[in-house]
């Protein structure tokens, strides 16, 4: 790292509030350990935890950076002594433990992926938080299969829209719930087979009707609370929630 600067510009949260409380500051470059890589940040994503942290409602977890930013895209400029997955100069996108709003950001190498060809750095920076979350939950843990029905609550959210696109691309059928007709229409445009306005329609009955009485095979729920019991009511035999 000898050819890199000793310090970098970051964006700090001076105090809880609106966007005006974000301010540039100077910090030392992150120190790398065994399998970390250092990314020169080209773009960082903006997620709800960033907004909540800025408003004083989401303190960073123990050990995490107080600098906001949970996903970045950029170029690998340094590596820890045991890092082998990438090489200097590779363009990557990564899910990070805070610290994304900075000129440089470190991440454990397995939390980074090659930036997809054909996407700009800005587009690549918007992938990790939602795509990693949906892939792990819907495909690795819940095992969604082609032809199965996926029910997504909060279909117009970042996680919801990503779940629609991934599930459809892997051959599954998608039902979403959303809070307005405009949101339902947006979900349909992304590929949702059925979009239910939960303010005007009982989603349990609508899911049963859409699936011929079978119910949904996988349910992705970001609401919880009163939805838990209703999820059971519209789940297929051997469904995964």
Coordinates of N, CA, C and O in Angstrom, one line a residue, residues 108-235:
X108 N -13.8 -8.1 3.4 CA -13.3 -9.4 3.3 C -13.6 -10.0 1.9 O -14.7 -9.8 1.4
X109 N -12.6 -10.6 1.3 CA -12.7 -10.9 -0.1 C -13.9 -11.7 -0.5 O -14.3 -11.6 -1.7
X110 N -14.4 -12.6 0.3 CA -15.6 -13.4 -0.1 C -16.9 -12.6 -0.1 O -17.9 -13.1 -0.6
X111 N -16.8 -11.4 0.4 CA -18.0 -10.5 0.3 C -18.0 -9.6 -0.9 O -18.8 -8.7 -1.1
X112 N -17.1 -9.9 -1.9 CA -17.0 -9.2 -3.1 C -17.2 -10.1 -4.3 O -16.9 -11.3 -4.2
X113 N -17.7 -9.6 -5.4 CA -17.9 -10.3 -6.6 C -17.4 -9.5 -7.8 O -17.3 -8.2 -7.7
X114 N -16.9 -10.1 -8.8 CA -16.6 -9.3 -10.0 C -17.7 -8.4 -10.5 O -18.9 -8.9 -10.5
X115 N -17.5 -7.2 -10.8 CA -18.5 -6.3 -11.3 C -19.0 -6.9 -12.6 O -18.2 -7.2 -13.5
X116 N -20.4 -7.1 -12.8 CA -20.9 -7.7 -14.0 C -20.5 -6.9 -15.2 O -20.6 -5.6 -15.2
X117 N -20.1 -7.5 -16.3 CA -19.8 -6.9 -17.5 C -21.1 -6.2 -18.1 O -22.2 -6.8 -18.0
X118 N -21.0 -5.0 -18.6 CA -22.1 -4.4 -19.2 C -22.8 -3.4 -18.3 O -23.6 -2.6 -18.7
X119 N -22.4 -3.4 -17.0 CA -23.0 -2.5 -16.0 C -22.0 -1.4 -15.7 O -20.8 -1.7 -15.6
X120 N -22.5 -0.2 -15.5 CA -21.6 0.9 -15.0 C -21.3 0.6 -13.5 O -21.9 -0.2 -12.8
X121 N -20.3 1.3 -13.0 CA -20.0 1.2 -11.6 C -21.1 1.6 -10.7 O -21.3 1.1 -9.6
X122 N -21.9 2.6 -11.2 CA -23.0 3.1 -10.4 C -24.1 2.0 -10.3 O -24.6 1.7 -9.3
X123 N -24.3 1.3 -11.4 CA -25.3 0.2 -11.5 C -24.8 -1.0 -10.6 O -25.5 -1.6 -9.9
X124 N -23.5 -1.3 -10.7 CA -22.9 -2.4 -10.0 C -23.0 -2.1 -8.5 O -23.2 -3.1 -7.7
X125 N -22.9 -0.9 -8.1 CA -22.9 -0.6 -6.6 C -24.3 -0.8 -6.0 O -24.4 -0.9 -4.8
X126 N -25.3 -0.8 -6.9 CA -26.7 -1.0 -6.4 C -27.1 -2.5 -6.3 O -28.2 -2.8 -5.9
X127 N -26.2 -3.4 -6.5 CA -26.5 -4.8 -6.6 C -26.4 -5.6 -5.2 O -27.2 -6.3 -4.8
X128 N -25.3 -5.4 -4.5 CA -25.0 -6.4 -3.4 C -26.0 -6.5 -2.3 O -26.4 -7.6 -1.9
X129 N -26.5 -5.4 -1.7 CA -27.4 -5.4 -0.6 C -28.6 -6.2 -0.9 O -29.0 -7.1 -0.2
X130 N -29.3 -6.0 -2.0 CA -30.5 -6.7 -2.3 C -30.3 -8.0 -3.0 O -30.9 -9.0 -2.6
X131 N -29.4 -8.1 -3.9 CA -29.1 -9.4 -4.6 C -28.6 -10.4 -3.7 O -29.0 -11.6 -3.7
X132 N -27.6 -10.1 -2.9 CA -27.0 -11.0 -1.9 C -28.1 -11.5 -1.0 O -28.2 -12.7 -0.6
X133 N -28.9 -10.6 -0.5 CA -30.0 -10.9 0.5 C -31.0 -11.9 -0.1 O -31.4 -12.9 0.5
X134 N -31.5 -11.6 -1.3 CA -32.5 -12.4 -2.0 C -31.9 -13.8 -2.3 O -32.5 -14.8 -2.1
X135 N -30.7 -13.8 -2.8 CA -30.1 -15.1 -3.2 C -29.9 -16.0 -2.0 O -30.3 -17.2 -2.1
X136 N -29.4 -15.5 -0.9 CA -29.2 -16.4 0.2 C -30.6 -16.8 0.8 O -30.8 -18.0 1.1
X137 N -31.5 -15.9 0.9 CA -32.8 -16.3 1.6 C -33.7 -17.1 0.7 O -34.3 -18.1 1.1
X138 N -33.9 -16.7 -0.5 CA -34.9 -17.3 -1.4 C -34.3 -18.6 -2.1 O -35.0 -19.6 -2.2
X139 N -33.1 -18.6 -2.5 CA -32.5 -19.7 -3.3 C -31.7 -20.6 -2.4 O -31.9 -21.9 -2.5
X140 N -30.8 -20.1 -1.6 CA -29.9 -21.0 -0.9 C -30.7 -21.6 0.4 O -30.6 -22.8 0.6
X141 N -31.4 -20.8 1.1 CA -32.1 -21.2 2.3 C -33.4 -21.8 2.0 O -33.7 -22.9 2.5
X142 N -34.2 -21.1 1.2 CA -35.6 -21.6 1.0 C -35.7 -22.6 -0.2 O -36.6 -23.3 -0.4
X143 N -34.6 -22.6 -1.1 CA -34.6 -23.6 -2.2 C -35.7 -23.4 -3.2 O -36.2 -24.4 -3.7
X144 N -36.0 -22.1 -3.6 CA -37.0 -21.9 -4.6 C -36.6 -22.6 -5.9 O -35.5 -22.5 -6.4
X145 N -37.6 -23.4 -6.4 CA -37.4 -24.2 -7.7 C -38.2 -23.6 -8.8 O -39.2 -22.9 -8.6
X146 N -37.8 -23.9 -10.1 CA -38.5 -23.5 -11.2 C -40.0 -24.1 -11.1 O -40.1 -25.2 -10.8
X147 N -40.9 -23.2 -11.5 CA -42.3 -23.7 -11.5 C -43.0 -23.5 -10.1 O -44.3 -23.5 -10.1
X148 N -42.3 -23.2 -9.0 CA -42.9 -23.0 -7.8 C -43.4 -21.5 -7.7 O -42.9 -20.6 -8.4
X149 N -44.3 -21.3 -6.7 CA -44.9 -20.0 -6.5 C -44.1 -19.3 -5.3 O -43.9 -19.9 -4.2
X150 N -43.6 -18.1 -5.6 CA -43.0 -17.3 -4.6 C -43.9 -16.1 -4.2 O -44.4 -15.4 -5.1
X151 N -44.2 -16.0 -2.9 CA -45.0 -14.8 -2.5 C -44.0 -13.9 -1.8 O -43.3 -14.2 -0.9
X152 N -44.0 -12.6 -2.3 CA -43.1 -11.6 -1.8 C -44.0 -10.4 -1.2 O -44.8 -9.8 -1.9
X153 N -43.8 -10.2 0.1 CA -44.4 -9.1 0.7 C -43.5 -7.9 0.6 O -42.3 -8.0 0.6
X154 N -44.1 -6.7 0.4 CA -43.3 -5.5 0.1 C -42.7 -5.6 -1.3 O -41.5 -5.3 -1.5
X155 N -43.5 -6.0 -2.3 CA -43.0 -6.3 -3.6 C -42.3 -5.1 -4.3 O -41.5 -5.3 -5.2
X156 N -42.7 -3.9 -3.9 CA -42.1 -2.7 -4.6 C -40.8 -2.2 -3.9 O -40.2 -1.2 -4.4
X157 N -40.4 -2.8 -2.9 CA -39.2 -2.4 -2.2 C -38.0 -2.9 -2.9 O -38.1 -3.6 -3.9
X158 N -36.8 -2.5 -2.5 CA -35.6 -3.0 -3.1 C -35.4 -4.5 -3.1 O -35.1 -5.1 -4.1
X159 N -35.7 -5.1 -1.9 CA -35.6 -6.5 -1.8 C -36.7 -7.2 -2.7 O -36.5 -8.1 -3.4
X160 N -37.9 -6.6 -2.6 CA -39.0 -7.1 -3.4 C -38.8 -7.1 -4.9 O -39.1 -8.1 -5.6
X161 N -38.4 -6.0 -5.4 CA -38.2 -5.9 -6.9 C -37.1 -6.8 -7.3 O -37.1 -7.5 -8.4
X162 N -36.0 -7.0 -6.5 CA -35.0 -7.9 -6.8 C -35.5 -9.4 -6.8 O -35.1 -10.2 -7.7
X163 N -36.3 -9.7 -5.8 CA -36.9 -11.0 -5.7 C -37.7 -11.4 -7.0 O -37.7 -12.5 -7.5
X164 N -38.5 -10.4 -7.4 CA -39.3 -10.6 -8.6 C -38.4 -11.0 -9.8 O -38.6 -12.0 -10.5
X165 N -37.4 -10.1 -10.0 CA -36.6 -10.3 -11.2 C -35.8 -11.7 -11.2 O -35.7 -12.4 -12.2
X166 N -35.2 -12.0 -10.0 CA -34.5 -13.2 -9.9 C -35.4 -14.4 -10.0 O -35.0 -15.4 -10.8
X167 N -36.5 -14.4 -9.3 CA -37.4 -15.6 -9.4 C -37.9 -15.8 -10.8 O -37.9 -17.0 -11.3
X168 N -38.3 -14.8 -11.5 CA -38.8 -15.0 -12.9 C -37.7 -15.4 -13.8 O -37.9 -16.3 -14.7
X169 N -36.5 -14.9 -13.6 CA -35.4 -15.4 -14.5 C -35.0 -16.8 -14.2 O -34.4 -17.5 -15.1
X170 N -35.3 -17.4 -13.0 CA -35.0 -18.8 -12.8 C -36.3 -19.6 -12.9 O -36.3 -20.8 -12.4
X171 N -37.3 -19.1 -13.6 CA -38.4 -19.9 -14.0 C -39.5 -20.1 -12.9 O -40.3 -21.1 -13.0
X172 N -39.6 -19.3 -11.9 CA -40.6 -19.5 -10.9 C -41.8 -18.5 -11.2 O -41.6 -17.6 -12.0
X173 N -42.9 -18.7 -10.4 CA -44.0 -17.8 -10.6 C -44.1 -16.9 -9.3 O -43.8 -17.4 -8.2
X174 N -44.5 -15.6 -9.5 CA -44.3 -14.7 -8.4 C -45.6 -14.0 -8.1 O -46.3 -13.4 -9.0
X175 N -46.0 -13.9 -6.8 CA -47.1 -13.1 -6.3 C -46.5 -12.1 -5.4 O -45.6 -12.4 -4.6
X176 N -46.9 -10.9 -5.5 CA -46.4 -9.8 -4.6 C -47.6 -9.1 -3.9 O -48.7 -9.1 -4.4
X177 N -47.3 -8.6 -2.7 CA -48.2 -7.7 -2.1 C -47.6 -6.3 -2.0 O -46.4 -6.2 -1.9
X178 N -48.4 -5.3 -2.2 CA -47.9 -3.9 -2.2 C -49.1 -3.0 -1.8 O -50.2 -3.4 -1.8
X179 N -48.8 -1.7 -1.4 CA -49.7 -0.9 -0.8 C -50.5 0.1 -1.7 O -51.3 0.9 -1.1
X180 N -50.3 0.0 -3.0 CA -51.1 0.9 -3.9 C -51.1 0.3 -5.3 O -50.3 -0.6 -5.6
X181 N -52.1 0.7 -6.1 CA -52.1 0.2 -7.5 C -50.9 0.6 -8.3 O -50.5 -0.2 -9.1
X182 N -50.4 1.8 -8.0 CA -49.2 2.2 -8.7 C -48.0 1.2 -8.4 O -47.3 0.8 -9.3
X183 N -47.9 0.9 -7.1 CA -46.8 -0.1 -6.8 C -47.1 -1.4 -7.4 O -46.1 -2.1 -7.8
X184 N -48.3 -1.9 -7.4 CA -48.7 -3.2 -8.0 C -48.3 -3.2 -9.5 O -47.8 -4.1 -10.0
X185 N -48.7 -2.1 -10.1 CA -48.4 -2.0 -11.6 C -46.9 -2.0 -11.8 O -46.4 -2.7 -12.8
X186 N -46.1 -1.4 -11.0 CA -44.6 -1.4 -11.1 C -44.1 -2.8 -11.0 O -43.2 -3.3 -11.7
X187 N -44.7 -3.6 -10.0 CA -44.3 -5.0 -9.8 C -44.6 -5.8 -11.0 O -43.9 -6.7 -11.5
X188 N -45.8 -5.6 -11.6 CA -46.2 -6.4 -12.8 C -45.2 -6.1 -14.0 O -44.9 -7.0 -14.7
X189 N -44.8 -4.8 -14.1 CA -43.9 -4.5 -15.2 C -42.6 -5.2 -15.0 O -41.9 -5.5 -16.0
X190 N -42.2 -5.5 -13.8 CA -40.9 -6.2 -13.6 C -41.1 -7.7 -13.8 O -40.1 -8.5 -13.7
X191 N -42.3 -8.2 -13.9 CA -42.5 -9.6 -14.2 C -43.5 -10.3 -13.2 O -43.7 -11.5 -13.4
X192 N -43.9 -9.7 -12.1 CA -44.8 -10.4 -11.2 C -46.0 -10.9 -11.9 O -46.7 -10.2 -12.7
X193 N -46.4 -12.2 -11.6 CA -47.6 -12.8 -12.2 C -48.8 -12.2 -11.6 O -49.9 -12.1 -12.3
X194 N -48.8 -12.0 -10.3 CA -50.0 -11.5 -9.6 C -49.5 -10.4 -8.6 O -48.5 -10.6 -7.9
X195 N -50.2 -9.3 -8.6 CA -49.9 -8.2 -7.6 C -51.1 -7.9 -6.9 O -52.2 -7.6 -7.5
X196 N -51.0 -7.9 -5.5 CA -52.2 -7.8 -4.7 C -52.0 -6.5 -3.9 O -51.0 -6.3 -3.1
X197 N -53.0 -5.6 -3.9 CA -53.0 -4.4 -3.1 C -53.6 -4.8 -1.7 O -54.8 -5.0 -1.6
X198 N -52.7 -4.8 -0.7 CA -53.1 -5.3 0.6 C -54.1 -4.4 1.3 O -54.7 -4.8 2.3
X199 N -54.2 -3.2 0.8 CA -55.2 -2.2 1.4 C -56.6 -2.4 0.9 O -57.5 -1.9 1.6
X200 N -56.7 -3.1 -0.2 CA -58.1 -3.4 -0.7 C -58.5 -4.8 -0.9 O -59.6 -5.1 -1.1
X201 N -57.5 -5.7 -0.7 CA -57.7 -7.2 -1.0 C -57.1 -8.0 0.1 O -56.0 -7.7 0.6
X202 N -57.8 -9.1 0.5 CA -57.3 -10.0 1.5 C -56.2 -10.9 0.7 O -56.6 -11.7 -0.1
X203 N -55.0 -10.7 1.1 CA -53.9 -11.4 0.3 C -54.0 -12.9 0.5 O -53.6 -13.7 -0.4
X204 N -54.5 -13.4 1.7 CA -54.6 -14.9 1.9 C -55.5 -15.5 0.8 O -55.2 -16.4 0.1
X205 N -56.7 -14.9 0.7 CA -57.7 -15.4 -0.3 C -57.2 -15.3 -1.7 O -57.3 -16.1 -2.6
X206 N -56.5 -14.1 -2.0 CA -56.0 -13.9 -3.4 C -54.9 -14.9 -3.7 O -54.8 -15.3 -4.9
X207 N -54.0 -15.2 -2.7 CA -52.9 -16.2 -3.0 C -53.5 -17.5 -3.3 O -53.1 -18.3 -4.2
X208 N -54.5 -17.9 -2.5 CA -55.1 -19.2 -2.7 C -55.8 -19.3 -4.0 O -55.7 -20.3 -4.8
X209 N -56.5 -18.2 -4.4 CA -57.1 -18.2 -5.7 C -56.1 -18.3 -6.9 O -56.3 -19.1 -7.8
X210 N -55.0 -17.5 -6.8 CA -54.0 -17.5 -7.8 C -53.3 -18.8 -8.0 O -52.9 -19.2 -9.1
X211 N -53.2 -19.6 -6.9 CA -52.4 -20.8 -7.0 C -53.4 -22.1 -7.1 O -52.9 -23.2 -6.8
X212 N -54.6 -21.8 -7.4 CA -55.6 -22.9 -7.5 C -55.8 -23.7 -6.2 O -56.0 -24.9 -6.1
X213 N -55.7 -22.9 -5.1 CA -55.9 -23.5 -3.7 C -54.7 -24.1 -3.1 O -54.7 -24.5 -2.0
X214 N -53.6 -24.2 -3.8 CA -52.4 -24.8 -3.4 C -51.7 -24.0 -2.3 O -51.2 -24.5 -1.3
X215 N -51.6 -22.7 -2.6 CA -50.8 -21.8 -1.7 C -49.4 -21.6 -2.3 O -49.0 -22.2 -3.2
X216 N -48.6 -20.7 -1.6 CA -47.3 -20.3 -2.1 C -46.3 -21.3 -1.5 O -46.3 -21.8 -0.4
X217 N -45.3 -21.7 -2.4 CA -44.2 -22.6 -1.9 C -43.2 -22.0 -1.1 O -42.6 -22.6 -0.2
X218 N -42.9 -20.7 -1.4 CA -41.9 -19.9 -0.7 C -42.5 -18.6 -0.4 O -43.1 -18.0 -1.3
X219 N -42.3 -18.1 0.8 CA -42.8 -16.8 1.2 C -41.7 -15.9 1.8 O -41.0 -16.3 2.7
X220 N -41.5 -14.8 1.2 CA -40.4 -13.9 1.6 C -41.1 -12.7 2.3 O -41.8 -11.9 1.6
X221 N -40.9 -12.6 3.6 CA -41.7 -11.7 4.4 C -40.8 -10.7 5.1 O -40.0 -11.1 6.0
X222 N -40.9 -9.4 4.8 CA -40.2 -8.3 5.5 C -41.1 -7.6 6.4 O -40.7 -6.5 6.9
X223 N -42.3 -8.0 6.7 CA -43.2 -7.3 7.5 C -43.3 -8.0 8.9 O -43.2 -7.3 9.9
X224 N -43.5 -9.3 9.0 CA -43.6 -10.0 10.2 C -44.9 -9.6 11.0 O -45.9 -9.2 10.4
X225 N -44.8 -9.6 12.3 CA -46.0 -9.2 13.1 C -47.3 -9.9 12.7 O -47.3 -11.1 12.7
X226 N -48.3 -9.1 12.3 CA -49.6 -9.7 12.0 C -49.5 -10.6 10.7 O -50.5 -11.4 10.5
X227 N -48.5 -10.5 9.9 CA -48.4 -11.3 8.7 C -48.0 -12.8 9.0 O -48.2 -13.7 8.2
X228 N -47.4 -13.1 10.2 CA -46.9 -14.4 10.4 C -48.0 -15.4 10.3 O -47.9 -16.4 9.6
X229 N -49.1 -15.3 11.1 CA -50.2 -16.2 11.0 C -50.8 -16.3 9.7 O -51.2 -17.4 9.2
X230 N -50.9 -15.2 9.0 CA -51.6 -15.2 7.7 C -50.7 -15.9 6.6 O -51.2 -16.5 5.7
X231 N -49.4 -15.8 6.8 CA -48.5 -16.5 5.9 C -48.7 -18.0 6.0 O -48.7 -18.7 5.0
X232 N -48.9 -18.5 7.2 CA -49.2 -19.9 7.4 C -50.5 -20.3 6.6 O -50.6 -21.4 6.1
X233 N -51.5 -19.4 6.7 CA -52.8 -19.7 6.0 C -52.7 -19.8 4.5 O -53.5 -20.4 3.9
X234 N -51.7 -19.1 3.9 CA -51.6 -19.1 2.4 C -50.4 -19.9 2.0 O -49.9 -19.7 0.8
X235 N -49.8 -20.7 2.9 CA -48.6 -21.5 2.5 C -49.0 -22.9 2.0 O -49.9 -23.5 2.5

